[in-house]
PDB file of C-alpha atoms in Angstrom:
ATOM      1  CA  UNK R   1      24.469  -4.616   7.157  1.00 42.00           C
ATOM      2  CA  UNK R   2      23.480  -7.716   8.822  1.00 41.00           C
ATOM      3  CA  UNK R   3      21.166 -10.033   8.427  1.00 39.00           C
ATOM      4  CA  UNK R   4      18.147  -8.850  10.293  1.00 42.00           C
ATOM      5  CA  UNK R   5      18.470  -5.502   8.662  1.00 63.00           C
ATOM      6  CA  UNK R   6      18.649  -6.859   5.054  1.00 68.00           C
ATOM      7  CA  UNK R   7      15.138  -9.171   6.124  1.00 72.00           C
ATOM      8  CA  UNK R   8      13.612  -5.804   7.461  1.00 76.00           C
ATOM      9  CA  UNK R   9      14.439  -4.332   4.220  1.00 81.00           C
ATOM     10  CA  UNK R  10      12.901  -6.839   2.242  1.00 83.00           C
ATOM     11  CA  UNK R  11       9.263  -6.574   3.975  1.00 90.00           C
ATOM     12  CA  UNK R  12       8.879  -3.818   0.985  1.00 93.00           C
ATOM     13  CA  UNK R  13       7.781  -5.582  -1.874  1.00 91.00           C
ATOM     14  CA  UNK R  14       9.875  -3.388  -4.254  1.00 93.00           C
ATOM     15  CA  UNK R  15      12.782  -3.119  -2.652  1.00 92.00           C
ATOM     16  CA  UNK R  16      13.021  -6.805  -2.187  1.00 90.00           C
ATOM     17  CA  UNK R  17      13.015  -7.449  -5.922  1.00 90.00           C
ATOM     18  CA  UNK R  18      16.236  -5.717  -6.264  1.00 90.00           C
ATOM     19  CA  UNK R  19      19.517  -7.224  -7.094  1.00 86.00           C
ATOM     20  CA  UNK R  20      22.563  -7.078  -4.483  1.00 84.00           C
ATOM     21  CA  UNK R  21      24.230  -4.320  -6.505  1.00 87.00           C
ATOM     22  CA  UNK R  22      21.104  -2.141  -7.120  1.00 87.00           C
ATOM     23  CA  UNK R  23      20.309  -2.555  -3.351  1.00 87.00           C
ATOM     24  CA  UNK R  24      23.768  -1.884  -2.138  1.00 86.00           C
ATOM     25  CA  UNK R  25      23.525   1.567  -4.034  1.00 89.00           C
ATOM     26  CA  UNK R  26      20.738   2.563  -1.816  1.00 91.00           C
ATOM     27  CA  UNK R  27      21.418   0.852   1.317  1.00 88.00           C
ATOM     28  CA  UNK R  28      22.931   3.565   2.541  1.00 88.00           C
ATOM     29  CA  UNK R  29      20.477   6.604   1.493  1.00 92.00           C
ATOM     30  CA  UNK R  30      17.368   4.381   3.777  1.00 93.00           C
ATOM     31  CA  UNK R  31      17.034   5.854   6.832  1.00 93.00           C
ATOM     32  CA  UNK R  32      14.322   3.457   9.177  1.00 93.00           C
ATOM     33  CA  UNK R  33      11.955   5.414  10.820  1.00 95.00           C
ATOM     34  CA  UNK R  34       8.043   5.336  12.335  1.00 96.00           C
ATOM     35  CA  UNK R  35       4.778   6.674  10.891  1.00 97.00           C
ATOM     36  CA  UNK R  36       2.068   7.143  12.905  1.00 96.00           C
ATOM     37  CA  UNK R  37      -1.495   7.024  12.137  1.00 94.00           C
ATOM     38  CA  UNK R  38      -2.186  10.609  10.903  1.00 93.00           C
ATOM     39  CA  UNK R  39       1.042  11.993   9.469  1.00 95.00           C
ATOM     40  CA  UNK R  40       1.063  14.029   6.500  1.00 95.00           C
ATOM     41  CA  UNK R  41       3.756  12.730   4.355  1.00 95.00           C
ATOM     42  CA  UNK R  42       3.151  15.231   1.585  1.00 92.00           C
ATOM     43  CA  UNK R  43       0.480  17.722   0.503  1.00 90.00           C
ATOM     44  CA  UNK R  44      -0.906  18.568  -2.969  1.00 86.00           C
ATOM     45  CA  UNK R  45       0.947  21.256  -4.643  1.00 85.00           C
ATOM     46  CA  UNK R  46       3.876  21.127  -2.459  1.00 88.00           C
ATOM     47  CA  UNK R  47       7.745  20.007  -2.876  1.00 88.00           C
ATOM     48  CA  UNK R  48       8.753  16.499  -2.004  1.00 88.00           C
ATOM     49  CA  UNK R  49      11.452  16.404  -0.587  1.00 91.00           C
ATOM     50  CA  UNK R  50      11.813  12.805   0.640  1.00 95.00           C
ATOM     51  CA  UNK R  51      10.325   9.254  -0.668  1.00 95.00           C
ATOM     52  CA  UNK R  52       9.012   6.631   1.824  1.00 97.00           C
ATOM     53  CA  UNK R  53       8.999   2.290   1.285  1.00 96.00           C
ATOM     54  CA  UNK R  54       6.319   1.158   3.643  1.00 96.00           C
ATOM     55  CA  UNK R  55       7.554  -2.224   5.327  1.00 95.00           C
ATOM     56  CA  UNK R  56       3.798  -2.055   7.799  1.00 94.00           C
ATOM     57  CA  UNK R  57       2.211   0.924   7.289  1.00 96.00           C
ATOM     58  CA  UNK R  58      -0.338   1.928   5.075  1.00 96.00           C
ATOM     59  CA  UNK R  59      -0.764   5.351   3.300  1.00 96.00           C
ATOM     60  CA  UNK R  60      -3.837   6.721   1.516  1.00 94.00           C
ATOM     61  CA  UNK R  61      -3.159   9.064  -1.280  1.00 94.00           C
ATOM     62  CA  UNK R  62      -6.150  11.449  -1.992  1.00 90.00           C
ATOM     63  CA  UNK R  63      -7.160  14.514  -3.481  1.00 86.00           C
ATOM     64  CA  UNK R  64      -8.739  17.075  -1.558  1.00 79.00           C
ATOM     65  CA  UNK R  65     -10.854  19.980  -2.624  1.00 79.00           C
ATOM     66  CA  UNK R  66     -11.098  23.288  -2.047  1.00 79.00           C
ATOM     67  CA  UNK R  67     -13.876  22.949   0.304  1.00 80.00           C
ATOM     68  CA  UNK R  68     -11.618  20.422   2.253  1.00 76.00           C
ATOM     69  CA  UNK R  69     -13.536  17.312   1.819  1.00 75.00           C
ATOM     70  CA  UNK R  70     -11.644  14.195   0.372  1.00 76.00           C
ATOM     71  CA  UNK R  71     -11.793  10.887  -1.154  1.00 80.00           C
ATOM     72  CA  UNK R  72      -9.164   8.814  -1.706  1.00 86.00           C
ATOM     73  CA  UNK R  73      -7.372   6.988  -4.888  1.00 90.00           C
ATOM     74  CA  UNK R  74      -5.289   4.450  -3.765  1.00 93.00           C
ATOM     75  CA  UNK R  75      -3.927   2.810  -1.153  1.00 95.00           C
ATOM     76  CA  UNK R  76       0.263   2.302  -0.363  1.00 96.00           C
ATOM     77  CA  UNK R  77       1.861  -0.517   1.533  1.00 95.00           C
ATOM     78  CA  UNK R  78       4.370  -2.983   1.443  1.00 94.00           C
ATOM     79  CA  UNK R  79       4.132  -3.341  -2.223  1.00 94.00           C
ATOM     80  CA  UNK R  80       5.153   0.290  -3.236  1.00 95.00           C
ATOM     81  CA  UNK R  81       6.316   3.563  -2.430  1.00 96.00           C
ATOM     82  CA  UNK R  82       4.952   7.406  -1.273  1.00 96.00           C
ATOM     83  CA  UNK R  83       5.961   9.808  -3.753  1.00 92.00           C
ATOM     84  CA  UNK R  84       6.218   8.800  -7.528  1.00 90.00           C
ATOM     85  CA  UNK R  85       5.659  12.394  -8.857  1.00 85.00           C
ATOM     86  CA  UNK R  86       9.364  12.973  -8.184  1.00 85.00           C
ATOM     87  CA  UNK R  87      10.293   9.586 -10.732  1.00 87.00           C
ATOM     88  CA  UNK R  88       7.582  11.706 -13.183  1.00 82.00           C
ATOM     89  CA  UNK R  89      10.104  15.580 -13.685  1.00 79.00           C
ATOM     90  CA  UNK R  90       7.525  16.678 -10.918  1.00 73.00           C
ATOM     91  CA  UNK R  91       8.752  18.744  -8.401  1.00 74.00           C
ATOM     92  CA  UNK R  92       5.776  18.474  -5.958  1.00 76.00           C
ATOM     93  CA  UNK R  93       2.586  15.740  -5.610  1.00 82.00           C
ATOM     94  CA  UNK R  94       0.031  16.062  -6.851  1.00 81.00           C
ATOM     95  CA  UNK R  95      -1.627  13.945  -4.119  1.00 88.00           C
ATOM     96  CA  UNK R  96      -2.014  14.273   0.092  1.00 92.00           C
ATOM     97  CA  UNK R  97      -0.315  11.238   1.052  1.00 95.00           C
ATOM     98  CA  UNK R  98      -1.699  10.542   5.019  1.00 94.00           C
ATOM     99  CA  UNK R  99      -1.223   7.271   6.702  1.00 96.00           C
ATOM    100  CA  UNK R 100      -3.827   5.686   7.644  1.00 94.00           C
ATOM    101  CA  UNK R 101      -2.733   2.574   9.518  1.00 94.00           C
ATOM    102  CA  UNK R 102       0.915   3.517  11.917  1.00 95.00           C
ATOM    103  CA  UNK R 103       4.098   1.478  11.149  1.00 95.00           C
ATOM    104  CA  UNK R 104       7.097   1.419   9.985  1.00 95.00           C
ATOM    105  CA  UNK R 105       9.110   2.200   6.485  1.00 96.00           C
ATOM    106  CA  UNK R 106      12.356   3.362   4.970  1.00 95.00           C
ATOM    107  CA  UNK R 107      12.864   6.776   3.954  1.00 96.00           C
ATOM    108  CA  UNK R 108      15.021   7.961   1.223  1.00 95.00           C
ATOM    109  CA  UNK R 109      15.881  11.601  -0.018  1.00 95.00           C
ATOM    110  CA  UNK R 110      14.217  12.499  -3.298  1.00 93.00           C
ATOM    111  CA  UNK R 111      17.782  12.957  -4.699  1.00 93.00           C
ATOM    112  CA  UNK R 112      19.344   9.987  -3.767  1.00 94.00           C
ATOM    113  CA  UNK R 113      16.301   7.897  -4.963  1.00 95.00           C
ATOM    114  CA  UNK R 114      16.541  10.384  -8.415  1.00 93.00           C
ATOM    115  CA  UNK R 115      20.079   9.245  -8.805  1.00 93.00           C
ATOM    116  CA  UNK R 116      19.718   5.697  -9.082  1.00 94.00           C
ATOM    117  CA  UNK R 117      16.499   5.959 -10.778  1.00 95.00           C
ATOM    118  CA  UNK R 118      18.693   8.017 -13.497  1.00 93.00           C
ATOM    119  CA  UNK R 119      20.670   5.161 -14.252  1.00 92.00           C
ATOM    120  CA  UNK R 120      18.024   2.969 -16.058  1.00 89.00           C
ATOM    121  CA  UNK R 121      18.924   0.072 -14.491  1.00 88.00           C
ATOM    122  CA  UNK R 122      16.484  -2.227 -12.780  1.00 91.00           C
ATOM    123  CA  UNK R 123      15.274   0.123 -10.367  1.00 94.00           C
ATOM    124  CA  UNK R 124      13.896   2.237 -12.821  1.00 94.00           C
ATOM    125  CA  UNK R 125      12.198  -0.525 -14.609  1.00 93.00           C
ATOM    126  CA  UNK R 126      10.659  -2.075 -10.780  1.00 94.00           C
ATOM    127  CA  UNK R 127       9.636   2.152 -10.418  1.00 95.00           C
ATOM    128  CA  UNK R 128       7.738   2.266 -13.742  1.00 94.00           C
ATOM    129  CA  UNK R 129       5.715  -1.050 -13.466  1.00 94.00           C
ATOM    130  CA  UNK R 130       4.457   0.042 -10.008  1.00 95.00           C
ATOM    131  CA  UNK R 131       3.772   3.463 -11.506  1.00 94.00           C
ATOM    132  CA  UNK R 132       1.245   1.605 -13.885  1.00 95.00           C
ATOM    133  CA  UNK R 133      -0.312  -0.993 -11.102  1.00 94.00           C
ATOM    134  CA  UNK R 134      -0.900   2.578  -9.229  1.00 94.00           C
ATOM    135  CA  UNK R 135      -2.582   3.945 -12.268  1.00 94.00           C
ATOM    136  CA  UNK R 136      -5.015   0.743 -12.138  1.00 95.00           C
ATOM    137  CA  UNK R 137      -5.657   1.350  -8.598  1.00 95.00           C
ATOM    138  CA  UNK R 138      -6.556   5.001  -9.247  1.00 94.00           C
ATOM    139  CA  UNK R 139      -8.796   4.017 -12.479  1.00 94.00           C
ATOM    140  CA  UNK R 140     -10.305   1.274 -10.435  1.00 95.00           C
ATOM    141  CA  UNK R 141     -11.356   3.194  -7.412  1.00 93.00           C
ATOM    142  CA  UNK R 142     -12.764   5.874  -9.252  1.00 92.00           C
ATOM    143  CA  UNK R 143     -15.074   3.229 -11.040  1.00 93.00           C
ATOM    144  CA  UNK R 144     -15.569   1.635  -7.833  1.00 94.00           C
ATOM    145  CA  UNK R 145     -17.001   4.914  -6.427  1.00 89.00           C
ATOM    146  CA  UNK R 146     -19.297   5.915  -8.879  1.00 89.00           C
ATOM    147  CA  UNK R 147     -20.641   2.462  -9.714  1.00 93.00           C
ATOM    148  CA  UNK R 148     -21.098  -0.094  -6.328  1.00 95.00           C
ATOM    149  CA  UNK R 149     -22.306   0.361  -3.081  1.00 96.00           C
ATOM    150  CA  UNK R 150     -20.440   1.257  -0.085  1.00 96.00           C
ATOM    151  CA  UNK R 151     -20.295  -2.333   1.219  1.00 97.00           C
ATOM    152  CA  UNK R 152     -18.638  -3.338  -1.692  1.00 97.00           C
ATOM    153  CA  UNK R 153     -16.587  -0.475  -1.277  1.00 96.00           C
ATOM    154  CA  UNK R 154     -15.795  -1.101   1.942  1.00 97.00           C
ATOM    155  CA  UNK R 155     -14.948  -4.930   1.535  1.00 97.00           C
ATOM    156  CA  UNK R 156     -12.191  -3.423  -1.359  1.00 97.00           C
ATOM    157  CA  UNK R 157     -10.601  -1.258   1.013  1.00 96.00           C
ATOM    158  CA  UNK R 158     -10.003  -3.764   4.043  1.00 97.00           C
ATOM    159  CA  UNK R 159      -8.553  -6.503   1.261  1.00 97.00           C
ATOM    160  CA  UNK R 160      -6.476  -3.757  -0.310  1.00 96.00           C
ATOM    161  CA  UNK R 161      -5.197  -2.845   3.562  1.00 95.00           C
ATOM    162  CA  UNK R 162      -5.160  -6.678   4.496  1.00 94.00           C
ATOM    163  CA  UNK R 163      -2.741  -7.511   1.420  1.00 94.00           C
ATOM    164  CA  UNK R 164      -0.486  -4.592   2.990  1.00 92.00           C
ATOM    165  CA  UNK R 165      -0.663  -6.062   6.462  1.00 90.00           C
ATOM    166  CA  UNK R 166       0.852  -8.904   7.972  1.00 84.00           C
ATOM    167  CA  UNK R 167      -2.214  -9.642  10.116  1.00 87.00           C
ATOM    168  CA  UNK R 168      -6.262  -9.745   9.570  1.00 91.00           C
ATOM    169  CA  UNK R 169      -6.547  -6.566  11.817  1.00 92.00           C
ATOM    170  CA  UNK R 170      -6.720  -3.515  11.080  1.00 94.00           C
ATOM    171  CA  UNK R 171      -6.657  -0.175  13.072  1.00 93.00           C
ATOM    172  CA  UNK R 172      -9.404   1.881  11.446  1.00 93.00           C
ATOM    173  CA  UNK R 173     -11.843   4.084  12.662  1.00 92.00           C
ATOM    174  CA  UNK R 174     -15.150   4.359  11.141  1.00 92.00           C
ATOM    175  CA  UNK R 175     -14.584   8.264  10.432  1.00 91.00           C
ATOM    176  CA  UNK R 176     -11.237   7.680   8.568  1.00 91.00           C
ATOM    177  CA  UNK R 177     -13.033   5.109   6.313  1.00 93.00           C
ATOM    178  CA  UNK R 178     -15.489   7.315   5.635  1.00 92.00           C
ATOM    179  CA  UNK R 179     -13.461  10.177   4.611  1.00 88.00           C
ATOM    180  CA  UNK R 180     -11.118   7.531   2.373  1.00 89.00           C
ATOM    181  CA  UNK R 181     -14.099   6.248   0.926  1.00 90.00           C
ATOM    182  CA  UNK R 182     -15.757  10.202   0.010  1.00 87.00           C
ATOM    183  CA  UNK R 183     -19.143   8.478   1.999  1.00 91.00           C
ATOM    184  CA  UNK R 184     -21.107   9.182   4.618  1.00 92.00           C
ATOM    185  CA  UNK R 185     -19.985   7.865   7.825  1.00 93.00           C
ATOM    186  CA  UNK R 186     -23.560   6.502   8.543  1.00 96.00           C
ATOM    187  CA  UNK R 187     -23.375   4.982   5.325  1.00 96.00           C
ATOM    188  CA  UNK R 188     -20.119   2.883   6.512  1.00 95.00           C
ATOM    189  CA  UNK R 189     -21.663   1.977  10.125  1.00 94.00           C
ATOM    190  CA  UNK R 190     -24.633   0.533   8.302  1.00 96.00           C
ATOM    191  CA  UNK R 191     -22.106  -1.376   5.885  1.00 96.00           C
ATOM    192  CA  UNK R 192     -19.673  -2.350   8.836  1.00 96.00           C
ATOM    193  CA  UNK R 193     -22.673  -3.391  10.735  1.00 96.00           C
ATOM    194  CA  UNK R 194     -24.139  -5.937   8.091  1.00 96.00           C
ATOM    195  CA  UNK R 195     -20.355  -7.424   7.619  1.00 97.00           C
ATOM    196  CA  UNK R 196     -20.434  -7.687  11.240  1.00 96.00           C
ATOM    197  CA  UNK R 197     -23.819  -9.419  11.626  1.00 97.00           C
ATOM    198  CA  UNK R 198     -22.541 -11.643   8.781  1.00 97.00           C
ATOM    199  CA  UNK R 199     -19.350 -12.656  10.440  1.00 97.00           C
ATOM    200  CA  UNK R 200     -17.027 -11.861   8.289  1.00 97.00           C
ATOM    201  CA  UNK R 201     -15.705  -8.906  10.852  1.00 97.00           C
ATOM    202  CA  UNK R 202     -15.372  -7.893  13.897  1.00 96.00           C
ATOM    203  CA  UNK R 203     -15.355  -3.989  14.900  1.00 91.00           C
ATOM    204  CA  UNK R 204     -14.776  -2.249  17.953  1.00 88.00           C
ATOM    205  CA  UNK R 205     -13.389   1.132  18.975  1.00 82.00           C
ATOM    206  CA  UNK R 206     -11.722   1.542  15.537  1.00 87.00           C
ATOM    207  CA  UNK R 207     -10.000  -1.786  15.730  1.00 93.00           C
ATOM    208  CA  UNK R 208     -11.566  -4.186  12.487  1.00 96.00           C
ATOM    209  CA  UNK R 209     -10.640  -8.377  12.613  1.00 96.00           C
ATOM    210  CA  UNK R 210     -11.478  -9.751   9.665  1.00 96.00           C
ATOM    211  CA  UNK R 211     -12.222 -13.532  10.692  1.00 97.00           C
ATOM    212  CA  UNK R 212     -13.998 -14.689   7.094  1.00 97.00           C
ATOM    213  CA  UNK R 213     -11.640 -13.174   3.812  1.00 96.00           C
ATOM    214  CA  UNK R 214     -13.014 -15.740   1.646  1.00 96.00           C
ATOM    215  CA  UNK R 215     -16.337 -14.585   2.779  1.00 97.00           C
ATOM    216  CA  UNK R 216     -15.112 -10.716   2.240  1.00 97.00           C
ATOM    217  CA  UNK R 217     -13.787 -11.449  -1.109  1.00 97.00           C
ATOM    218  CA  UNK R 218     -16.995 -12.934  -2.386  1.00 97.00           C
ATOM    219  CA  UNK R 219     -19.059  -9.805  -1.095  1.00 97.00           C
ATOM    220  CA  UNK R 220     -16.533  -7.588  -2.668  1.00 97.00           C
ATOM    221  CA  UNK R 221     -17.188  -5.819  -6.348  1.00 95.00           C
ATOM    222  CA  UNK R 222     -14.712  -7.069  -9.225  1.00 96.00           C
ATOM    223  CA  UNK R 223     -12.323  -3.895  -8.596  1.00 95.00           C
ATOM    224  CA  UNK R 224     -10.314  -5.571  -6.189  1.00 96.00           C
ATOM    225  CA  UNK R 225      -9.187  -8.843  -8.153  1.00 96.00           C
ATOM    226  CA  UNK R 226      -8.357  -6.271 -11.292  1.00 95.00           C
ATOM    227  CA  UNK R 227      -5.932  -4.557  -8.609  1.00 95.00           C
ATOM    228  CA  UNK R 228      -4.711  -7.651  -7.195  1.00 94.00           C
ATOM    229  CA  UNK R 229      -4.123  -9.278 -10.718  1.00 94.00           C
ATOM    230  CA  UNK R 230      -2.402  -6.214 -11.916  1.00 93.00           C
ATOM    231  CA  UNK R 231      -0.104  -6.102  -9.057  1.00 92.00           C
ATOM    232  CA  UNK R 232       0.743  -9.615  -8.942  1.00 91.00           C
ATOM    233  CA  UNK R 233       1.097  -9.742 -13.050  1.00 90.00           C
ATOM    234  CA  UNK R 234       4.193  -6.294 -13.378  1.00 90.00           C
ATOM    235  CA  UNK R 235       5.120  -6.942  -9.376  1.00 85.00           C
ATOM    236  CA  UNK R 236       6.172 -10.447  -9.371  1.00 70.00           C
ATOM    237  CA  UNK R 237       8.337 -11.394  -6.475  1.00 63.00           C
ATOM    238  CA  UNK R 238      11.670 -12.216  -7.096  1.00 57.00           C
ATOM    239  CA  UNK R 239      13.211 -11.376  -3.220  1.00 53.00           C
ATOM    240  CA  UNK R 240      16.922 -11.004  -5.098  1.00 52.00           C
ATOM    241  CA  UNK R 241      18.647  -9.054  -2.671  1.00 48.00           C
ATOM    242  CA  UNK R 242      17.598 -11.821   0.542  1.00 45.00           C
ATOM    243  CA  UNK R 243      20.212 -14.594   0.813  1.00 46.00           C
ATOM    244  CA  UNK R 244      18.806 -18.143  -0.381  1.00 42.00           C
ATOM    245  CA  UNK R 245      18.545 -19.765   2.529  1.00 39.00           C
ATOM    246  CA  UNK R 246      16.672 -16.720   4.110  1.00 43.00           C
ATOM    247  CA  UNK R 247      14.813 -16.059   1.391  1.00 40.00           C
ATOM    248  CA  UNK R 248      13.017 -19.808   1.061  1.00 40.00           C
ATOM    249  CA  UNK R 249      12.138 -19.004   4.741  1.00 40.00           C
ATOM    250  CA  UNK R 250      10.704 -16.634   4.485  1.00 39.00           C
ATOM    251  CA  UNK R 251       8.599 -17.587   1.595  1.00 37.00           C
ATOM    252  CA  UNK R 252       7.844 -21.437   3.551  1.00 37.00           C
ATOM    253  CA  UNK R 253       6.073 -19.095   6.146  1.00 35.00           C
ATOM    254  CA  UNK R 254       4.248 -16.740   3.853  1.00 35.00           C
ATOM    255  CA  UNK R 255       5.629 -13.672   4.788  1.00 34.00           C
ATOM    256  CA  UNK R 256       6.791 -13.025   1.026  1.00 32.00           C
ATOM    257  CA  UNK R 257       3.624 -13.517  -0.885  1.00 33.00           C
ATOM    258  CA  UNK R 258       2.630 -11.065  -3.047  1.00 29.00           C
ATOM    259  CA  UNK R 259      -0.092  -8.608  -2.490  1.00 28.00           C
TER     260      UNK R 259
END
């Protein structure tokens, strides 16, 4: 594989901690392909049958009830991967995984990532520390919900998609925050709105800018920096399968920091 490919690779956060070796094993089983805003990449209750690595997209996981109203636990980037039931002896999720913001990712069979996860080697050990920086997420954002506003709420979620992102803007519509949030969509137009009048956004016709993330950070609750130091304390960055000179590169122009 050249180069390019291997760099491409290495936009997701877990993949590019690999070793050569562990990489090489999987190399082959990653097909490249497109989400778009909208896809259902599984559905609670149902088989899995393939595993995604978000390079640029982002991917909500949430639970839905019966009723068909939904509220979402986490969010999925660069720094992860979609379906971690199957690493768990589960045969289907017990999540709907939807992306929320279109890009790209690699996609790998459910058997071939079982396989090398089977051989406790280092891929296994990179699986089961995300696992647990998921489970903070989830714990987080149900505290989140129940205790702080929606503002706050709001300014988690666009620094938890930022951190996934390799720009400040996000493609978001007021109605998909709302449902990701459980809220009232009135409820996130008044929040966008003060953020807006504030400065520290810009929204129109579902596209947000964030121009002021110091600004956003300091207006967010707590739950975000628990997330963030979770994730940057089991997920450290160690870019082992990029070659050297690549790899110091890439981290001189900040496309390797960690979430």
């Amino acid at each position: 594989m050249e180069i390019r490919s291997i760099t491409e690779i290495c936009q997701n956060h877990l993949l590019a901690s690999l070793s050569s070796p562990a990489m090489q094993r999987l190399q082959s089983a990653l097909v490249p392909c497109c989400l778009s805003a909208g896809k259902v990449l599984a559905e609670s209750g149902k088989p899995v049958h393939n595993i995604y690595f978000p390079l640029d997209a982002v991917v909500s996981l949430s639970y839905v009830t019966a009723a068909g109203s939904s509220a979402e636990i986490s969010l999925v980037g660069n720094e992860g991967v979609v379906g971690i039931g199957q690493f768990l002896g589960g045969d289907s999720s017990h999540t709907t995984s939807v992306v929320e913001i279109g890009g790209n990712a690699l996609r790998i069979s459910s058997h071939a990532a079982n396989v090398e996860f089977a051989r406790r080697t280092e891929f296994m050990v990179v699986i089961l520390r995300y696992i647990q920086v998921l489970m903070t997420q989830m714990a987080q954002t149900a505290a989140c919900n129940r205790h702080h506003r929606v503002q706050q709420q709001l300014c988690r979620l666009l620094l938890l998609s930022l951190d996934r992102l390799p720009s400040n803007d996000l493609r978001l519509t007021q109605e998909t925050i709302a449902n990701m949030l459980g809220v009232r969509r009135e409820g996130v137009t008044e929040a966008a709105g003060k953020l807006q009048n504030l400065g520290v956004i810009e929204y129109s016709r579902g596209h947000i800018r964030v121009l002021n993330r110091q600004r956003l950070e300091h207006l967010s609750c707590e739950c975000y920096q628990v997330v963030k130091r979770e994730t940057d304390r089991l997920l450290p960055l160690n870019c082992g399968y990029l070659p050297q000179a690549d790899r110091s590169s890439r981290r001189q122009s900040g496309l390797l920091q960690m979430a």
